[in-house]
């Protein structure tokens, strides 16, 4: 009889992810924006699971749900783990959530066995990472590292609601003092480990369930506004037009050309225009305005910053030639982060002990770990992403078997950290 492999962790993770996906702003596909009703009910569900698993739970001033699996000694050091539970629009069920659910099912088993750790394990369900509702990402982790930009509190969402108002409506203090108090004490930290679906095809192509992340691509985001002259679509001769959308379209192709240059492929340079629009546009009016987003990333900051500088210069040349005005505003800048060699080696030893060949790979996606890296050593465990590695899409998927391997590697990581602690 075929040996039954115990996939209980993995099966549980998949079930919880399905259940958590039941909280959505949009009935047609998973969308959970910061502090919406669905966000709040999802956070409450996570808090309930943390309590059932034997953790003490607190909600901090930005809405992070933090479960502590306490050590016997109140003065014990702290190992942090976790990921985000907000999503992009029509996102996947595992992006972020896997990194919350895997530690919950592992802690539940430790608790059921009555096994305490010599350190406090803080499982953080970060409340905001994607930047869907307000124009900036990594709000939650920036509060934990004491680097929350208070100017963001006045940012408005599409309905004109400020972040501060959204916080107060969700029962959070919405004050600078309370947000500043979210900051953790770096000297007490043993480090941070994040389990995350790869969101790419590498592990899938290599036939591996998990891998060790070496570095996390840095990210610059910019809002580009082009102002031309709205005029009659029927009576304005083509050479006389100052068409803001046509100018923007030329700029978008410049992004594809510069970031698609094969000379930069090795540095994993990518450029994306994910949002574009013509405010007050109409079919019979030459577009007078156009706004678009720009997201540029690379494995190193210098490559990324050179691409942004080249693009801004090219946009200015296009605008001058077409007689339109240009305004650029940077909405986000997150430096590249490197993972801790010490923690990467520990994670690699856990993967090896699980009988899996160890692959080290870079992350093109941004993660809370890149912000946590500002105050402590970090490592990340990537888990194979199915469907060709697609993510930020409802087709994102993973198997219970791979989720199970990830949870067992995480459990081994906790036990090795406990041994290290005991030395
Ligand atoms: O954009 C990212 O890489 C992440 O999903 N926020
Ligand atoms: Mn994401
Ligand atoms: Mn994510």
GROMACS .gro file of C-alpha atoms and ligand atoms in nm:
model
  431
    1UNK     CA    1   0.000   0.000   0.000
    2UNK     CA    2   0.135   0.338  -0.094
    3UNK     CA    3   0.277   0.505   0.216
    4UNK     CA    4   0.028   0.773   0.323
    5UNK     CA    5   0.219   1.103   0.346
    6UNK     CA    6   0.085   1.317   0.630
    7UNK     CA    7  -0.008   1.647   0.465
    8UNK     CA    8  -0.212   1.769   0.760
    9UNK     CA    9  -0.039   2.109   0.785
   10UNK     CA   10  -0.081   2.167   0.414
   11UNK     CA   11  -0.443   2.059   0.397
   12UNK     CA   12  -0.523   2.286   0.690
   13UNK     CA   13  -0.347   2.582   0.529
   14UNK     CA   14  -0.541   2.541   0.204
   15UNK     CA   15  -0.872   2.515   0.393
   16UNK     CA   16  -0.798   2.827   0.601
   17UNK     CA   17  -0.692   3.020   0.289
   18UNK     CA   18  -1.021   2.929   0.122
   19UNK     CA   19  -1.212   3.040   0.430
   20UNK     CA   20  -1.018   3.368   0.456
   21UNK     CA   21  -1.090   3.437   0.088
   22UNK     CA   22  -1.457   3.450   0.186
   23UNK     CA   23  -1.394   3.803   0.315
   24UNK     CA   24  -1.382   4.026   0.007
   25UNK     CA   25  -1.477   4.382  -0.093
   26UNK     CA   26  -1.578   4.238  -0.431
   27UNK     CA   27  -1.814   3.937  -0.455
   28UNK     CA   28  -1.675   3.845  -0.798
   29UNK     CA   29  -1.306   3.806  -0.702
   30UNK     CA   30  -1.080   3.842  -0.396
   31UNK     CA   31  -1.017   4.206  -0.316
   32UNK     CA   32  -0.934   4.322   0.039
   33UNK     CA   33  -0.828   4.685   0.063
   34UNK     CA   34  -0.691   4.840   0.382
   35UNK     CA   35  -0.953   4.885   0.659
   36UNK     CA   36  -1.259   4.806   0.450
   37UNK     CA   37  -1.536   4.597   0.608
   38UNK     CA   38  -1.393   4.280   0.452
   39UNK     CA   39  -1.047   4.374   0.578
   40UNK     CA   40  -1.181   4.406   0.932
   41UNK     CA   41  -1.372   4.077   0.926
   42UNK     CA   42  -1.070   3.900   0.775
   43UNK     CA   43  -0.850   4.040   1.053
   44UNK     CA   44  -1.101   3.925   1.315
   45UNK     CA   45  -1.104   3.573   1.167
   46UNK     CA   46  -0.722   3.559   1.176
   47UNK     CA   47  -0.725   3.679   1.539
   48UNK     CA   48  -0.966   3.398   1.628
   49UNK     CA   49  -0.742   3.137   1.469
   50UNK     CA   50  -0.439   3.274   1.654
   51UNK     CA   51  -0.620   3.252   1.988
   52UNK     CA   52  -0.734   2.894   1.914
   53UNK     CA   53  -0.371   2.809   1.839
   54UNK     CA   54  -0.265   2.922   2.186
   55UNK     CA   55  -0.146   3.276   2.111
   56UNK     CA   56  -0.216   3.601   2.292
   57UNK     CA   57  -0.346   3.848   2.033
   58UNK     CA   58  -0.329   4.226   2.006
   59UNK     CA   59  -0.434   4.466   1.732
   60UNK     CA   60  -0.196   4.761   1.698
   61UNK     CA   61  -0.277   5.118   1.590
   62UNK     CA   62  -0.240   5.048   1.216
   63UNK     CA   63  -0.452   4.732   1.236
   64UNK     CA   64  -0.176   4.468   1.245
   65UNK     CA   65  -0.306   4.148   1.408
   66UNK     CA   66  -0.017   4.020   1.620
   67UNK     CA   67  -0.033   3.678   1.782
   68UNK     CA   68   0.231   3.597   2.044
   69UNK     CA   69   0.316   3.236   2.122
   70UNK     CA   70   0.478   3.323   2.453
   71UNK     CA   71   0.790   3.176   2.607
   72UNK     CA   72   0.793   3.094   2.977
   73UNK     CA   73   1.032   3.383   3.046
   74UNK     CA   74   0.865   3.722   2.990
   75UNK     CA   75   1.209   3.870   2.915
   76UNK     CA   76   1.278   3.611   2.643
   77UNK     CA   77   1.392   3.739   2.300
   78UNK     CA   78   1.145   3.759   2.011
   79UNK     CA   79   1.145   3.586   1.674
   80UNK     CA   80   0.901   3.747   1.430
   81UNK     CA   81   0.724   3.590   1.137
   82UNK     CA   82   0.421   3.676   0.926
   83UNK     CA   83   0.304   3.847   0.609
   84UNK     CA   84   0.017   4.068   0.488
   85UNK     CA   85  -0.356   3.994   0.459
   86UNK     CA   86  -0.461   4.283   0.235
   87UNK     CA   87  -0.468   4.201  -0.137
   88UNK     CA   88  -0.447   4.361  -0.479
   89UNK     CA   89  -0.771   4.394  -0.676
   90UNK     CA   90  -0.875   4.044  -0.788
   91UNK     CA   91  -0.575   3.891  -0.614
   92UNK     CA   92  -0.474   3.541  -0.516
   93UNK     CA   93  -0.571   3.350  -0.202
   94UNK     CA   94  -0.210   3.283  -0.096
   95UNK     CA   95  -0.021   3.610  -0.159
   96UNK     CA   96   0.061   3.721   0.197
   97UNK     CA   97  -0.189   3.491   0.362
   98UNK     CA   98   0.032   3.181   0.335
   99UNK     CA   99   0.285   3.357   0.558
  100UNK     CA  100   0.022   3.403   0.828
  101UNK     CA  101  -0.150   3.065   0.805
  102UNK     CA  102   0.165   2.848   0.800
  103UNK     CA  103   0.288   2.976   1.140
  104UNK     CA  104  -0.064   2.952   1.284
  105UNK     CA  105  -0.097   2.580   1.202
  106UNK     CA  106   0.259   2.515   1.326
  107UNK     CA  107   0.202   2.699   1.655
  108UNK     CA  108  -0.127   2.514   1.699
  109UNK     CA  109   0.063   2.184   1.691
  110UNK     CA  110   0.329   2.311   1.936
  111UNK     CA  111   0.050   2.428   2.167
  112UNK     CA  112  -0.136   2.096   2.144
  113UNK     CA  113   0.187   1.918   2.237
  114UNK     CA  114   0.248   2.163   2.522
  115UNK     CA  115   0.580   2.258   2.362
  116UNK     CA  116   0.697   2.609   2.450
  117UNK     CA  117   0.984   2.784   2.273
  118UNK     CA  118   1.268   2.960   2.456
  119UNK     CA  119   1.173   3.276   2.266
  120UNK     CA  120   0.844   3.455   2.207
  121UNK     CA  121   0.720   3.389   1.855
  122UNK     CA  122   0.528   3.689   1.721
  123UNK     CA  123   0.312   3.603   1.419
  124UNK     CA  124   0.221   3.929   1.243
  125UNK     CA  125  -0.073   3.956   1.008
  126UNK     CA  126   0.037   4.282   0.845
  127UNK     CA  127  -0.267   4.498   0.774
  128UNK     CA  128  -0.139   4.679   0.465
  129UNK     CA  129   0.134   4.593   0.212
  130UNK     CA  130  -0.018   4.622  -0.136
  131UNK     CA  131  -0.107   4.993  -0.149
  132UNK     CA  132  -0.445   4.928  -0.313
  133UNK     CA  133  -0.660   5.183  -0.125
  134UNK     CA  134  -0.404   5.458  -0.059
  135UNK     CA  135  -0.117   5.538  -0.295
  136UNK     CA  136   0.153   5.395  -0.070
  137UNK     CA  137   0.247   5.040   0.024
  138UNK     CA  138   0.412   4.875   0.325
  139UNK     CA  139   0.217   5.092   0.571
  140UNK     CA  140   0.195   4.816   0.831
  141UNK     CA  141   0.558   4.703   0.833
  142UNK     CA  142   0.680   5.066   0.825
  143UNK     CA  143   0.484   5.125   1.148
  144UNK     CA  144   0.645   4.819   1.312
  145UNK     CA  145   0.996   4.942   1.225
  146UNK     CA  146   0.912   5.292   1.351
  147UNK     CA  147   0.931   5.455   1.006
  148UNK     CA  148   0.567   5.534   0.933
  149UNK     CA  149   0.539   5.852   0.723
  150UNK     CA  150   0.272   6.050   0.910
  151UNK     CA  151   0.204   6.267   0.602
  152UNK     CA  152   0.031   5.958   0.459
  153UNK     CA  153  -0.247   5.999   0.717
  154UNK     CA  154  -0.391   6.282   0.504
  155UNK     CA  155  -0.380   6.080   0.180
  156UNK     CA  156  -0.729   6.028   0.036
  157UNK     CA  157  -0.873   5.717  -0.121
  158UNK     CA  158  -1.088   5.717  -0.438
  159UNK     CA  159  -1.389   5.827  -0.229
  160UNK     CA  160  -1.205   6.119  -0.071
  161UNK     CA  161  -1.168   5.943   0.269
  162UNK     CA  162  -0.835   6.018   0.438
  163UNK     CA  163  -0.629   5.739   0.588
  164UNK     CA  164  -0.679   5.892   0.933
  165UNK     CA  165  -1.058   5.892   0.884
  166UNK     CA  166  -1.046   5.531   0.764
  167UNK     CA  167  -0.845   5.434   1.073
  168UNK     CA  168  -1.091   5.605   1.309
  169UNK     CA  169  -1.388   5.449   1.126
  170UNK     CA  170  -1.227   5.110   1.185
  171UNK     CA  171  -1.193   5.181   1.556
  172UNK     CA  172  -0.820   5.262   1.546
  173UNK     CA  173  -0.680   5.572   1.724
  174UNK     CA  174  -0.563   5.742   1.402
  175UNK     CA  175  -0.305   5.947   1.596
  176UNK     CA  176   0.068   5.991   1.537
  177UNK     CA  177   0.139   5.896   1.900
  178UNK     CA  178  -0.049   5.565   1.877
  179UNK     CA  179   0.115   5.476   1.544
  180UNK     CA  180   0.461   5.561   1.678
  181UNK     CA  181   0.389   5.320   1.967
  182UNK     CA  182   0.359   5.031   1.715
  183UNK     CA  183   0.737   5.023   1.675
  184UNK     CA  184   0.898   4.705   1.804
  185UNK     CA  185   1.226   4.701   2.002
  186UNK     CA  186   1.497   4.586   1.756
  187UNK     CA  187   1.740   4.479   2.031
  188UNK     CA  188   1.496   4.210   2.148
  189UNK     CA  189   1.463   4.048   1.803
  190UNK     CA  190   1.626   3.721   1.700
  191UNK     CA  191   1.519   3.797   1.343
  192UNK     CA  192   1.226   3.772   1.105
  193UNK     CA  193   1.122   3.488   0.873
  194UNK     CA  194   0.852   3.521   0.607
  195UNK     CA  195   0.692   3.233   0.419
  196UNK     CA  196   0.553   3.353   0.083
  197UNK     CA  197   0.427   3.201  -0.242
  198UNK     CA  198   0.695   3.266  -0.506
  199UNK     CA  199   0.461   3.452  -0.744
  200UNK     CA  200   0.684   3.341  -1.029
  201UNK     CA  201   0.776   3.027  -1.229
  202UNK     CA  202   1.126   2.936  -1.101
  203UNK     CA  203   1.044   2.668  -0.841
  204UNK     CA  204   0.778   2.528  -1.074
  205UNK     CA  205   1.029   2.497  -1.360
  206UNK     CA  206   1.292   2.343  -1.129
  207UNK     CA  207   1.039   2.097  -0.982
  208UNK     CA  208   1.100   2.216  -0.625
  209UNK     CA  209   0.839   2.280  -0.353
  210UNK     CA  210   1.038   2.548  -0.168
  211UNK     CA  211   1.344   2.770  -0.200
  212UNK     CA  212   1.556   3.019  -0.004
  213UNK     CA  213   1.523   3.387  -0.098
  214UNK     CA  214   1.857   3.569  -0.132
  215UNK     CA  215   1.744   3.927  -0.198
  216UNK     CA  216   1.426   4.129  -0.254
  217UNK     CA  217   1.403   4.370  -0.548
  218UNK     CA  218   1.379   4.738  -0.456
  219UNK     CA  219   1.093   4.940  -0.596
  220UNK     CA  220   1.032   5.297  -0.710
  221UNK     CA  221   0.678   5.405  -0.790
  222UNK     CA  222   0.593   5.733  -0.963
  223UNK     CA  223   0.276   5.911  -1.070
  224UNK     CA  224   0.307   6.080  -1.412
  225UNK     CA  225   0.059   6.349  -1.515
  226UNK     CA  226   0.055   6.477  -1.875
  227UNK     CA  227  -0.134   6.797  -1.956
  228UNK     CA  228  -0.210   6.888  -2.319
  229UNK     CA  229  -0.514   7.070  -2.459
  230UNK     CA  230  -0.863   6.927  -2.475
  231UNK     CA  231  -1.014   7.016  -2.814
  232UNK     CA  232  -1.279   6.909  -3.064
  233UNK     CA  233  -1.217   6.562  -3.209
  234UNK     CA  234  -1.370   6.665  -3.540
  235UNK     CA  235  -1.229   7.008  -3.604
  236UNK     CA  236  -0.876   6.994  -3.461
  237UNK     CA  237  -0.630   6.907  -3.741
  238UNK     CA  238  -0.384   6.630  -3.637
  239UNK     CA  239  -0.068   6.850  -3.651
  240UNK     CA  240  -0.230   7.106  -3.424
  241UNK     CA  241  -0.319   6.867  -3.145
  242UNK     CA  242  -0.166   6.859  -2.797
  243UNK     CA  243  -0.295   6.511  -2.724
  244UNK     CA  244  -0.206   6.411  -2.364
  245UNK     CA  245  -0.299   6.046  -2.415
  246UNK     CA  246  -0.096   6.004  -2.734
  247UNK     CA  247   0.204   6.154  -2.553
  248UNK     CA  248   0.149   5.921  -2.256
  249UNK     CA  249   0.121   5.624  -2.491
  250UNK     CA  250   0.463   5.708  -2.637
  251UNK     CA  251   0.599   5.728  -2.280
  252UNK     CA  252   0.453   5.389  -2.189
  253UNK     CA  253   0.629   5.234  -2.489
  254UNK     CA  254   0.950   5.403  -2.371
  255UNK     CA  255   0.912   5.217  -2.040
  256UNK     CA  256   0.881   4.886  -2.222
  257UNK     CA  257   1.181   4.967  -2.446
  258UNK     CA  258   1.418   5.084  -2.166
  259UNK     CA  259   1.326   4.817  -1.909
  260UNK     CA  260   1.309   4.545  -2.173
  261UNK     CA  261   1.666   4.614  -2.288
  262UNK     CA  262   1.839   4.273  -2.267
  263UNK     CA  263   2.153   4.441  -2.128
  264UNK     CA  264   1.967   4.477  -1.794
  265UNK     CA  265   1.801   4.134  -1.781
  266UNK     CA  266   2.069   3.999  -1.548
  267UNK     CA  267   1.981   4.271  -1.296
  268UNK     CA  268   1.613   4.168  -1.323
  269UNK     CA  269   1.511   4.520  -1.436
  270UNK     CA  270   1.135   4.548  -1.491
  271UNK     CA  271   0.907   4.845  -1.556
  272UNK     CA  272   0.528   4.845  -1.539
  273UNK     CA  273   0.253   5.094  -1.612
  274UNK     CA  274  -0.033   4.931  -1.423
  275UNK     CA  275  -0.279   5.219  -1.416
  276UNK     CA  276  -0.361   5.485  -1.677
  277UNK     CA  277  -0.654   5.718  -1.723
  278UNK     CA  278  -0.795   6.023  -1.897
  279UNK     CA  279  -0.977   6.229  -1.631
  280UNK     CA  280  -1.307   6.370  -1.769
  281UNK     CA  281  -1.231   6.209  -2.104
  282UNK     CA  282  -1.491   6.181  -2.382
  283UNK     CA  283  -1.496   6.004  -2.718
  284UNK     CA  284  -1.529   6.330  -2.914
  285UNK     CA  285  -1.265   6.528  -2.725
  286UNK     CA  286  -0.888   6.518  -2.786
  287UNK     CA  287  -0.750   6.416  -2.442
  288UNK     CA  288  -0.630   6.721  -2.252
  289UNK     CA  289  -0.500   6.523  -1.954
  290UNK     CA  290  -0.364   6.177  -1.888
  291UNK     CA  291  -0.224   6.022  -1.569
  292UNK     CA  292  -0.038   5.694  -1.539
  293UNK     CA  293   0.152   5.497  -1.273
  294UNK     CA  294   0.509   5.375  -1.312
  295UNK     CA  295   0.663   5.089  -1.111
  296UNK     CA  296   1.034   5.017  -1.171
  297UNK     CA  297   1.229   4.741  -0.995
  298UNK     CA  298   1.566   4.571  -1.016
  299UNK     CA  299   1.787   4.344  -0.810
  300UNK     CA  300   2.004   4.646  -0.722
  301UNK     CA  301   1.914   5.009  -0.652
  302UNK     CA  302   2.166   5.157  -0.899
  303UNK     CA  303   2.021   4.972  -1.199
  304UNK     CA  304   1.670   5.068  -1.098
  305UNK     CA  305   1.752   5.435  -1.032
  306UNK     CA  306   1.938   5.468  -1.364
  307UNK     CA  307   1.632   5.336  -1.546
  308UNK     CA  308   1.401   5.581  -1.366
  309UNK     CA  309   1.634   5.872  -1.448
  310UNK     CA  310   1.652   5.770  -1.816
  311UNK     CA  311   1.275   5.737  -1.835
  312UNK     CA  312   1.210   6.074  -1.674
  313UNK     CA  313   1.448   6.234  -1.927
  314UNK     CA  314   1.278   6.053  -2.217
  315UNK     CA  315   0.933   6.158  -2.091
  316UNK     CA  316   1.053   6.521  -2.085
  317UNK     CA  317   1.181   6.494  -2.447
  318UNK     CA  318   0.849   6.346  -2.562
  319UNK     CA  319   0.654   6.618  -2.378
  320UNK     CA  320   0.866   6.898  -2.528
  321UNK     CA  321   0.831   6.761  -2.881
  322UNK     CA  322   0.455   6.728  -2.844
  323UNK     CA  323   0.399   7.057  -2.665
  324UNK     CA  324   0.245   6.902  -2.354
  325UNK     CA  325   0.330   6.961  -1.987
  326UNK     CA  326   0.465   6.691  -1.759
  327UNK     CA  327   0.457   6.650  -1.383
  328UNK     CA  328   0.619   6.358  -1.200
  329UNK     CA  329   0.567   6.268  -0.834
  330UNK     CA  330   0.738   5.979  -0.660
  331UNK     CA  331   0.484   5.785  -0.455
  332UNK     CA  332   0.711   5.513  -0.318
  333UNK     CA  333   1.077   5.420  -0.285
  334UNK     CA  334   1.178   5.098  -0.112
  335UNK     CA  335   1.547   4.999  -0.131
  336UNK     CA  336   1.653   4.649  -0.230
  337UNK     CA  337   1.699   4.421   0.069
  338UNK     CA  338   1.942   4.133   0.117
  339UNK     CA  339   1.856   3.837   0.337
  340UNK     CA  340   2.078   3.740   0.631
  341UNK     CA  341   2.340   3.479   0.536
  342UNK     CA  342   2.313   3.332   0.888
  343UNK     CA  343   1.934   3.285   0.859
  344UNK     CA  344   1.953   3.177   0.494
  345UNK     CA  345   2.196   2.901   0.593
  346UNK     CA  346   1.967   2.790   0.877
  347UNK     CA  347   1.672   2.782   0.639
  348UNK     CA  348   1.877   2.591   0.379
  349UNK     CA  349   1.966   2.330   0.643
  350UNK     CA  350   1.592   2.285   0.719
  351UNK     CA  351   1.514   2.240   0.348
  352UNK     CA  352   1.799   1.991   0.313
  353UNK     CA  353   1.676   1.800   0.620
  354UNK     CA  354   1.334   1.781   0.453
  355UNK     CA  355   1.499   1.598   0.164
  356UNK     CA  356   1.455   1.886  -0.082
  357UNK     CA  357   1.745   2.012  -0.298
  358UNK     CA  358   1.828   2.367  -0.184
  359UNK     CA  359   1.776   2.642  -0.441
  360UNK     CA  360   1.856   3.005  -0.358
  361UNK     CA  361   1.667   3.260  -0.565
  362UNK     CA  362   1.598   3.634  -0.573
  363UNK     CA  363   1.254   3.789  -0.528
  364UNK     CA  364   1.123   4.025  -0.797
  365UNK     CA  365   0.820   4.094  -0.579
  366UNK     CA  366   0.832   4.323  -0.278
  367UNK     CA  367   0.757   4.186   0.069
  368UNK     CA  368   0.720   4.301   0.428
  369UNK     CA  369   1.057   4.134   0.490
  370UNK     CA  370   1.230   4.413   0.294
  371UNK     CA  371   1.104   4.666   0.548
  372UNK     CA  372   1.171   4.442   0.850
  373UNK     CA  373   1.529   4.410   0.716
  374UNK     CA  374   1.583   4.769   0.825
  375UNK     CA  375   1.580   4.666   1.193
  376UNK     CA  376   1.665   4.295   1.205
  377UNK     CA  377   1.806   3.998   1.016
  378UNK     CA  378   1.551   3.850   0.777
  379UNK     CA  379   1.503   3.541   0.565
  380UNK     CA  380   1.224   3.425   0.337
  381UNK     CA  381   1.100   3.082   0.236
  382UNK     CA  382   0.947   3.077  -0.113
  383UNK     CA  383   0.682   2.817  -0.194
  384UNK     CA  384   0.608   2.687  -0.545
  385UNK     CA  385   0.340   2.880  -0.732
  386UNK     CA  386   0.124   2.677  -0.971
  387UNK     CA  387  -0.044   2.779  -1.299
  388UNK     CA  388   0.287   2.886  -1.456
  389UNK     CA  389   0.370   3.100  -1.151
  390UNK     CA  390   0.089   3.350  -1.207
  391UNK     CA  391   0.006   3.584  -0.919
  392UNK     CA  392  -0.181   3.910  -0.851
  393UNK     CA  393  -0.451   3.715  -1.033
  394UNK     CA  394  -0.733   3.484  -0.914
  395UNK     CA  395  -0.553   3.198  -1.093
  396UNK     CA  396  -0.276   3.201  -0.828
  397UNK     CA  397  -0.256   2.854  -0.675
  398UNK     CA  398  -0.044   2.612  -0.475
  399UNK     CA  399  -0.074   2.252  -0.359
  400UNK     CA  400  -0.144   2.121  -0.009
  401UNK     CA  401   0.170   1.909  -0.046
  402UNK     CA  402   0.392   2.213  -0.104
  403UNK     CA  403   0.220   2.409   0.175
  404UNK     CA  404   0.292   2.110   0.400
  405UNK     CA  405   0.662   2.105   0.312
  406UNK     CA  406   0.676   2.478   0.386
  407UNK     CA  407   0.511   2.438   0.727
  408UNK     CA  408   0.746   2.152   0.823
  409UNK     CA  409   1.048   2.356   0.714
  410UNK     CA  410   0.918   2.644   0.924
  411UNK     CA  411   0.869   2.415   1.227
  412UNK     CA  412   1.226   2.287   1.186
  413UNK     CA  413   1.347   2.649   1.159
  414UNK     CA  414   1.177   2.732   1.491
  415UNK     CA  415   1.332   2.425   1.656
  416UNK     CA  416   1.681   2.505   1.526
  417UNK     CA  417   1.638   2.864   1.642
  418UNK     CA  418   1.539   2.726   1.985
  419UNK     CA  419   1.858   2.517   1.990
  420UNK     CA  420   2.061   2.823   1.892
  421UNK     CA  421   1.886   3.014   2.172
  422UNK     CA  422   1.968   2.750   2.424
  423UNK     CA  423   2.346   2.766   2.351
  424LIG     O1  424   0.417   4.477  -0.553
  424LIG     C1  425   0.466   4.382  -0.491
  424LIG     O2  426   0.569   4.331  -0.528
  424LIG     C2  427   0.397   4.329  -0.371
  424LIG     O3  428   0.305   4.233  -0.414
  424LIG     N1  429   0.333   4.432  -0.298
  425LIG    MN1  430   0.126   4.109  -0.366
  426LIG    MN1  431   0.278   3.956  -0.097
   0.00000   0.00000   0.00000
